[in-house]
mmCIF file of C-alpha atoms in Angstrom:
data_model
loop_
_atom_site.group_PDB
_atom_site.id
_atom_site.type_symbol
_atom_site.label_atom_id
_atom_site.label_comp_id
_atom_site.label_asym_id
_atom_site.label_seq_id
_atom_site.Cartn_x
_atom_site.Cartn_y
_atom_site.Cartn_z
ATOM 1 C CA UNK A 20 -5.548 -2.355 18.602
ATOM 2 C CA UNK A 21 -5.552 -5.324 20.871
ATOM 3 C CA UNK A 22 -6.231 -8.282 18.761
ATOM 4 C CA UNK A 23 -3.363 -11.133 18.641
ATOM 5 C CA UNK A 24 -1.799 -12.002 15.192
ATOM 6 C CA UNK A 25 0.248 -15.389 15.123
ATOM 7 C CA UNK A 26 1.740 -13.594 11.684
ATOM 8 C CA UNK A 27 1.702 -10.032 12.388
ATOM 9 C CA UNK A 28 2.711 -7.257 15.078
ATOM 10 C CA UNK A 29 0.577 -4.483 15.112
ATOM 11 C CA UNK A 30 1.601 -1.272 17.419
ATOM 12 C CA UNK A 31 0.430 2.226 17.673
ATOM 13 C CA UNK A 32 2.583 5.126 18.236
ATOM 14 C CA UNK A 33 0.868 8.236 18.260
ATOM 15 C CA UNK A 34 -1.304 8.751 15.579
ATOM 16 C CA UNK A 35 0.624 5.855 13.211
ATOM 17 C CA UNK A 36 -0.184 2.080 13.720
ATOM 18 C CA UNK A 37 2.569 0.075 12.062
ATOM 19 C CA UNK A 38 1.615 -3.394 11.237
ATOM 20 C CA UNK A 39 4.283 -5.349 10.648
ATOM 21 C CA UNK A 40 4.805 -9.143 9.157
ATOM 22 C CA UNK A 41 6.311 -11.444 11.134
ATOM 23 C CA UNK A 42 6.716 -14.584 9.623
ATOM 24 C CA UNK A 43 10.431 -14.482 9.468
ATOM 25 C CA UNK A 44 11.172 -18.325 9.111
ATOM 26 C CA UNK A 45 8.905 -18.253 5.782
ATOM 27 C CA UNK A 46 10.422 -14.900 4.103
ATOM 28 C CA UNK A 47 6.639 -13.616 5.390
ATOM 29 C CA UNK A 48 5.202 -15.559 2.417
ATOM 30 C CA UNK A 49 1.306 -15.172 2.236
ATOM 31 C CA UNK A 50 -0.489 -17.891 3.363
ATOM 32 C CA UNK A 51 -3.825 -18.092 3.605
ATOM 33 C CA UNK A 52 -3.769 -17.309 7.081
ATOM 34 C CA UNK A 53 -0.934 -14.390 6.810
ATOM 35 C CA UNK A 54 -3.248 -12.916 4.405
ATOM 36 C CA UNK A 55 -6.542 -13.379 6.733
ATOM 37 C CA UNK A 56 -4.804 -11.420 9.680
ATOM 38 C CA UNK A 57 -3.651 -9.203 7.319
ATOM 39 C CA UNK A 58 -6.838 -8.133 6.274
ATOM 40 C CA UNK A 59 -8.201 -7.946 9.381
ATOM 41 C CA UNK A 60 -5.834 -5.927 10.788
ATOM 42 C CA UNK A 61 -6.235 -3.340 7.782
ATOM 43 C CA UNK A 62 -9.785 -3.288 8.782
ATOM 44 C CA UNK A 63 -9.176 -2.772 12.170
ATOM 45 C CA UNK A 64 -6.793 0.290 11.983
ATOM 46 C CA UNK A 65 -9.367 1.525 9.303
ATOM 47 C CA UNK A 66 -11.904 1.890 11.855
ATOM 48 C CA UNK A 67 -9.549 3.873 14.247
ATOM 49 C CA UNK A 68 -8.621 7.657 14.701
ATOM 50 C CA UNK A 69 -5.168 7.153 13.225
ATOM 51 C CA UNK A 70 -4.122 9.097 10.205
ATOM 52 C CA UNK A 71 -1.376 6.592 8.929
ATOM 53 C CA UNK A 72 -0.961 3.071 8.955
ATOM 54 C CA UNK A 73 2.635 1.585 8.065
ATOM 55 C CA UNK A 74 3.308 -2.032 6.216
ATOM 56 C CA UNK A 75 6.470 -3.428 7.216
ATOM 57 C CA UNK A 76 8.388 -7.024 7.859
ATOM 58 C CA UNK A 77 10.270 -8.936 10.270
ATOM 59 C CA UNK A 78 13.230 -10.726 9.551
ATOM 60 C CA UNK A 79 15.608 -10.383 6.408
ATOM 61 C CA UNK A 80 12.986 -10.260 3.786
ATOM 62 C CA UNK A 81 9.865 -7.874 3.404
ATOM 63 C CA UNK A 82 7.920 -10.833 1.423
ATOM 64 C CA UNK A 83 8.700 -13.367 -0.961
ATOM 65 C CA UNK A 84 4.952 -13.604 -2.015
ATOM 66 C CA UNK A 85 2.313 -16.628 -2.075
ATOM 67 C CA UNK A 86 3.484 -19.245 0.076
ATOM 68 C CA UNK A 87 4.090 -22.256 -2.310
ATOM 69 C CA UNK A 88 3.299 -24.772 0.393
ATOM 70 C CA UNK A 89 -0.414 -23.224 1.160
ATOM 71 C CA UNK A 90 -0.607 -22.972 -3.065
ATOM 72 C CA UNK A 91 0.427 -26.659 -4.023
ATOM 73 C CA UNK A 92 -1.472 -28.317 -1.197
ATOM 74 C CA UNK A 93 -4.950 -26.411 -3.320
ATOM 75 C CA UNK A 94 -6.830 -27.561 -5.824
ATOM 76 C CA UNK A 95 -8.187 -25.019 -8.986
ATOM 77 C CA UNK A 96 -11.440 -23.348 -6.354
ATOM 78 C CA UNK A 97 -8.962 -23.276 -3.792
ATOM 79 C CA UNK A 98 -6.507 -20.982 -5.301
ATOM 80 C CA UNK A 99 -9.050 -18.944 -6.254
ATOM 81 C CA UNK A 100 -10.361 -18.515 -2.989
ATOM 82 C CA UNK A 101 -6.949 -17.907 -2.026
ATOM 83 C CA UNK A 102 -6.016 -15.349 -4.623
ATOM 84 C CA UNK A 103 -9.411 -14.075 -4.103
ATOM 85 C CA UNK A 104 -8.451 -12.990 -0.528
ATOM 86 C CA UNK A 105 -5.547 -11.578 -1.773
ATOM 87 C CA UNK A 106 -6.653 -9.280 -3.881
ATOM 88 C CA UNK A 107 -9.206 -8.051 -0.867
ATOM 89 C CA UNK A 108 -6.294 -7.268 1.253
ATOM 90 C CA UNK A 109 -4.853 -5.160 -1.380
ATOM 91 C CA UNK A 110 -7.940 -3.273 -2.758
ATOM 92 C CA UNK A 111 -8.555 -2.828 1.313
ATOM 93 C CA UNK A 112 -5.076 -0.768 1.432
ATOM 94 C CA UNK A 113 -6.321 1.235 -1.132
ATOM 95 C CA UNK A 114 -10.304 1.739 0.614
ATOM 96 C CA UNK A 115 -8.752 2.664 3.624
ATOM 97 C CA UNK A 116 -9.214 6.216 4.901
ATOM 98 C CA UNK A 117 -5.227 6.547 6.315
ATOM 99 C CA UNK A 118 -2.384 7.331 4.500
ATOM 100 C CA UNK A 119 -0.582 3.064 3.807
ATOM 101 C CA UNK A 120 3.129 3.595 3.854
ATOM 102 C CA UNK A 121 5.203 0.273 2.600
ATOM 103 C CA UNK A 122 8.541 0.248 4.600
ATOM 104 C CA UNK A 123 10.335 -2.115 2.121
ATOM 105 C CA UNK A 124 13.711 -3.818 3.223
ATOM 106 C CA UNK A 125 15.377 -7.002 1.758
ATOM 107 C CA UNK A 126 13.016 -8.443 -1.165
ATOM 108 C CA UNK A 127 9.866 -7.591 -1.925
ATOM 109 C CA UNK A 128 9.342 -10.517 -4.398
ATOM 110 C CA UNK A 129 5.817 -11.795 -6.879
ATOM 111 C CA UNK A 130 2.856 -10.646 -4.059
ATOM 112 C CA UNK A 131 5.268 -8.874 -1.780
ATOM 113 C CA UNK A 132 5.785 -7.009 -5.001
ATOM 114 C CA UNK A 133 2.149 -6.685 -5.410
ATOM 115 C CA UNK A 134 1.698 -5.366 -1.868
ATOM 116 C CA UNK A 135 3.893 -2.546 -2.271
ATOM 117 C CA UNK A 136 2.595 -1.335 -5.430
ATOM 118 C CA UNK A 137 -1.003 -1.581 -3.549
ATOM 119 C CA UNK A 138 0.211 0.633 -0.637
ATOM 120 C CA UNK A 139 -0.492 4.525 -1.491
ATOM 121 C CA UNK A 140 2.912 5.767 -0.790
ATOM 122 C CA UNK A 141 6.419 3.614 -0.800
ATOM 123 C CA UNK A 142 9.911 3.724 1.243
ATOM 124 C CA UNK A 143 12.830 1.434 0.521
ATOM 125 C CA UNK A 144 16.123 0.723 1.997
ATOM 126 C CA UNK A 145 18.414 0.968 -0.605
ATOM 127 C CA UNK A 146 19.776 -2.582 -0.192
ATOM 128 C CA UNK A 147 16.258 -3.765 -1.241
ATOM 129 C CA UNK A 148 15.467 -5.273 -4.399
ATOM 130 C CA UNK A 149 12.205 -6.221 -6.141
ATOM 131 C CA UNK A 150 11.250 -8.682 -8.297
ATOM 132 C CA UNK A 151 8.023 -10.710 -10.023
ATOM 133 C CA UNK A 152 9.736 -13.535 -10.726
ATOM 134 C CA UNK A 153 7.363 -15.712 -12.500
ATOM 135 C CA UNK A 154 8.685 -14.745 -15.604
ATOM 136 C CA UNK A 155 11.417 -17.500 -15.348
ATOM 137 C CA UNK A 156 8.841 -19.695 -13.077
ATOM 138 C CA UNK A 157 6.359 -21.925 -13.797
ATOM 139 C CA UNK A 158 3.789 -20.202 -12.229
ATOM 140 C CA UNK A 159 3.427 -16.616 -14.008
ATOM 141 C CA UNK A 160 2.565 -13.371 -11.569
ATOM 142 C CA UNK A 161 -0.365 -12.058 -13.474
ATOM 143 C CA UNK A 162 -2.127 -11.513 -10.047
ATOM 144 C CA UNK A 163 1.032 -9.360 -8.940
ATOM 145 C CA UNK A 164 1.476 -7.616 -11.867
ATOM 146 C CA UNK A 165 -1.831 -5.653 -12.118
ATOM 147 C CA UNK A 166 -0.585 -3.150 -9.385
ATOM 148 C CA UNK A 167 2.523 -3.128 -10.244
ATOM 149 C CA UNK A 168 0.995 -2.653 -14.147
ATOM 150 C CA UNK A 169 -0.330 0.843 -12.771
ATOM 151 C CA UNK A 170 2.483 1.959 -10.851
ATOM 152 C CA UNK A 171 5.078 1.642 -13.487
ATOM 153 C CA UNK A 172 5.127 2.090 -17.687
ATOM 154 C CA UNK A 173 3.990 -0.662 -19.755
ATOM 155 C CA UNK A 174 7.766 -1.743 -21.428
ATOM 156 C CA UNK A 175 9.262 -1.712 -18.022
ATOM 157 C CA UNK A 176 6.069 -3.834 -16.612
ATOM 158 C CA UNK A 177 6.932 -6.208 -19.516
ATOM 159 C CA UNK A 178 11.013 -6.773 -18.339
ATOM 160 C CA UNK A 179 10.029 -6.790 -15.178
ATOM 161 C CA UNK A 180 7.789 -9.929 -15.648
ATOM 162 C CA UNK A 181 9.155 -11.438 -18.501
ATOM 163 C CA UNK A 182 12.596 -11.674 -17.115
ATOM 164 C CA UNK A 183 12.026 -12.246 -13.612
ATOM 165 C CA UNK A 184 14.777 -10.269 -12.607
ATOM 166 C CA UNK A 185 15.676 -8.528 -9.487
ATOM 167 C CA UNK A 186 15.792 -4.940 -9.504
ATOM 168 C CA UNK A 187 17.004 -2.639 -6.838
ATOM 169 C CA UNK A 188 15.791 0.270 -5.145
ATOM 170 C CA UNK A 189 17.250 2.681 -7.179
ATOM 171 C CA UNK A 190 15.800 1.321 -10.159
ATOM 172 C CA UNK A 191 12.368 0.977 -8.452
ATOM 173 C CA UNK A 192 12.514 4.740 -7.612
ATOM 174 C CA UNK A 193 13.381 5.849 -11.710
ATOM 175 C CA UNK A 194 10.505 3.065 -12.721
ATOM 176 C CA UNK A 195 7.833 4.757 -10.220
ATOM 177 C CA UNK A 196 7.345 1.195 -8.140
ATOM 178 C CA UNK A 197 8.375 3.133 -4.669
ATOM 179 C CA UNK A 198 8.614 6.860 -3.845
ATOM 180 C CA UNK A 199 12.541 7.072 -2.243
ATOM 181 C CA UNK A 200 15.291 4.774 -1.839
ATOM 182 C CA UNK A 201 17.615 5.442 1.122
ATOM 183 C CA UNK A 202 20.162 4.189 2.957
ATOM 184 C CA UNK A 203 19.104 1.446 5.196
ATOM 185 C CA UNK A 204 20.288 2.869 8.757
ATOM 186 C CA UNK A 205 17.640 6.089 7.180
ATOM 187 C CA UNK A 206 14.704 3.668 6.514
ATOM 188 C CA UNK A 207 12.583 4.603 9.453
ATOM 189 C CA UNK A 208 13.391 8.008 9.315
ATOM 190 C CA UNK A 209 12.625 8.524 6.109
ATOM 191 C CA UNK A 210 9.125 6.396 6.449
ATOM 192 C CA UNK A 211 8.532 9.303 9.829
ATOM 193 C CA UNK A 212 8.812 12.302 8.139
ATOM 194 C CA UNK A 213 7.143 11.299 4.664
ATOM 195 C CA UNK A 214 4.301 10.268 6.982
ATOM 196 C CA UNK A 215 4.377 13.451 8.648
ATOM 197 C CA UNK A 216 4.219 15.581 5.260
ATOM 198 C CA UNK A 217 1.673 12.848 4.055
ATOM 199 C CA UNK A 218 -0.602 13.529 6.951
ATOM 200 C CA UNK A 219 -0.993 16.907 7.643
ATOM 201 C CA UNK A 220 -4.832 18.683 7.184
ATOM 202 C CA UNK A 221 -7.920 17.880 7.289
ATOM 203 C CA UNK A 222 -8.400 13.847 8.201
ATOM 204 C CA UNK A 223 -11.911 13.966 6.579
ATOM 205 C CA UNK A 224 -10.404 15.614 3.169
ATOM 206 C CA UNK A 225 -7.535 13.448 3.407
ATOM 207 C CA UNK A 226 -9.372 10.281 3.435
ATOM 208 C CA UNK A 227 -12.164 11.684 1.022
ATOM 209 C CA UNK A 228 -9.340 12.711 -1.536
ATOM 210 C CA UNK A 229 -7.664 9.123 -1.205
ATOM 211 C CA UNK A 230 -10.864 7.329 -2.169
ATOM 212 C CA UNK A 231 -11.566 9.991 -5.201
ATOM 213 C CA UNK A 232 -7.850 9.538 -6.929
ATOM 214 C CA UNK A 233 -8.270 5.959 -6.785
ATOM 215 C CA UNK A 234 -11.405 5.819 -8.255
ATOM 216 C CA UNK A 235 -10.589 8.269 -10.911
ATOM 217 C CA UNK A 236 -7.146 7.112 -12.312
ATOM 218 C CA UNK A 237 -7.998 4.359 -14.516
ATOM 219 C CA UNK A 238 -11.310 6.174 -16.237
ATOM 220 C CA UNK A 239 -11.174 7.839 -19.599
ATOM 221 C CA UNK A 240 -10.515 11.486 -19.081
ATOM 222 C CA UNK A 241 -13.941 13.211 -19.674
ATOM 223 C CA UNK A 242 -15.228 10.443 -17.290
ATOM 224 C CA UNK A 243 -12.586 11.287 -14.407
ATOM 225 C CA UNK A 244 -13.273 14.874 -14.547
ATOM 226 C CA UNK A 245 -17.027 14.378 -13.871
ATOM 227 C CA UNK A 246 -16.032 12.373 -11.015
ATOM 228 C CA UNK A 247 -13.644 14.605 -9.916
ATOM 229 C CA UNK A 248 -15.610 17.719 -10.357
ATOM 230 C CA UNK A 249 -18.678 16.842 -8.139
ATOM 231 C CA UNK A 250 -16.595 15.393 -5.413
ATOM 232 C CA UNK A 251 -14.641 18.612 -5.261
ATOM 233 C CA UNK A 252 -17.830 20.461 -5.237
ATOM 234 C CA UNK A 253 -19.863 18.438 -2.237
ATOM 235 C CA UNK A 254 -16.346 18.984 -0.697
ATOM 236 C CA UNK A 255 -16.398 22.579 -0.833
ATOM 237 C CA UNK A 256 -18.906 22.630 1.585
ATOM 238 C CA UNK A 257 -17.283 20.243 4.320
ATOM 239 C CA UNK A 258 -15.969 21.518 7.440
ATOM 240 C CA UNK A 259 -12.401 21.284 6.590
ATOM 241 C CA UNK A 260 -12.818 22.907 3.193
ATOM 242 C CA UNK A 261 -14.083 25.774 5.271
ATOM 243 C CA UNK A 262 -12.014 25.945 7.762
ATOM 244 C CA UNK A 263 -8.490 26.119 5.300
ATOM 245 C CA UNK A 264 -10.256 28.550 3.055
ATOM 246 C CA UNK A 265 -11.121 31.016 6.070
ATOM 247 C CA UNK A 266 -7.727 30.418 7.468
ATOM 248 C CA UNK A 267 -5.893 31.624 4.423
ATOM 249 C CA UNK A 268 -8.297 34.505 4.237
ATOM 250 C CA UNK A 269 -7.587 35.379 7.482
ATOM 251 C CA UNK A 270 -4.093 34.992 7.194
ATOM 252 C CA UNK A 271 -3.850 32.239 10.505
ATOM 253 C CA UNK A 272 -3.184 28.921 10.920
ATOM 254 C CA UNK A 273 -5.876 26.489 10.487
ATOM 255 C CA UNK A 274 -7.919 24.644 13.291
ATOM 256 C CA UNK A 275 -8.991 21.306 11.833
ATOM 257 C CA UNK A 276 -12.692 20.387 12.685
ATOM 258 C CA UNK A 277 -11.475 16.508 12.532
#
């Protein structure tokens, strides 16, 4: 991880690399550029050892979304290319083999929104709020709202971008946007030890079981069960699979191949 981000910081600590946004003096609104470093350094942890990758932000605001400036200055193929990238950095959180952890403070606001509901698992500071507000806008969030669409029911998708309005981290925890509000002088904490629990096996099944639930959740039923059912059987035979099913039967601790 030694590539240099003019919008991002990206450290490892063990076997977690934390990328954080750090565009402070734009609310880390997503430029074009933001969202090019972005994906690349998705990519990059990707293709390391690590087992969890955290998404955090700089400054008093986790992400107010699109930056309006890069938008306005576009004409119609330009914000599609833009969007276009967009929606490759977020369908990259969910490819990716690690465990994504959003570490939410201040707003998380239109495609900050949308990059928390993209990550697989979800931390706030309680003093967070989030919002898609292009409900009272000009500019609708219909990008935003198709993550956020399968993170949380369909009436409360509806207020959410109809209105506009903020909502807070409590609220985001009873809607099923994030996983746990806490208090803010908890956050990192919090984001630690869910990692920890969110880790823990076999990296190979981990990262195989990540890709599966993803591609499963939106099929019909009958469709998601075939899916299901001959991934979990080619699994059975993978080195983890064996090692945690001996190590039960033996009654000892397992010794992960990877």
């Amino acid at each position: 991880m030694t590539a240099e981000y003019r919008h991002l910081l990206v450290k490892r600590d063990g076997d977690t690399i934390t990328v954080t946004m750090n565009r402070p003096d734009r609310r880390n609104a997503l430029s074009a550029d933001h969202l090019t470093e972005l994906l690349a350094a998705f990519r990059s942890a990707g293709r390391t050892d690590a087992t969890g990758i955290v998404l955090a932000a700089a400054g008093p605001v986790f992400s107010a979304g699109h930056d309006f400036a890069d938008v306005a200055a576009r004409d119609l193929p330009g914000v599609r290319e833009l969007l276009t990238l967009c929606q490759q950095v977020m369908t990259t959180l969910e490819s990716l083999p690690q465990v994504v952890i959003a570490r939410v403070h201040g707003l998380a606001t239109a495609a900050g929104c949308q990059l928390v509901a993209s990550c697989d698992l979800a931390i706030a500071a309680e003093s967070a709020g989030f919002a898609l507000p292009g409900g009272k806008g000009g500019w609708f969030c219909h990008t935003p709202a198709v993550p956020v669409a399968r993170s949380i029911g369909r009436k409360r998708l509806m207020e959410l971008a109809l209105t506009g309005d903020v909502i807070d981290a409590r609220t985001a925890v009873d809607w099923g946007l994030i996983n746990y509000a806490v208090p803010d002088a908890d956050l990192d904490d919090a984001v630690a030890a869910l990692m920890a629990r969110a880790t823990r096996g076999s990296r190979a099944s981990k990262a195989l079981g990540k890709q599966t639930l993803y591609a499963q959740l939106d099929r019909p039923e009958a469709e998601a069960y075939t899916l299901a059912r001959e991934v979990m059987a080619a699994a059975s035979q993978s080195p983890g699979a064996r090692e945690g099913m001996a190590a039960f039967l033996e009654k000892r601790q397992p010794v992960w191949p990877d």
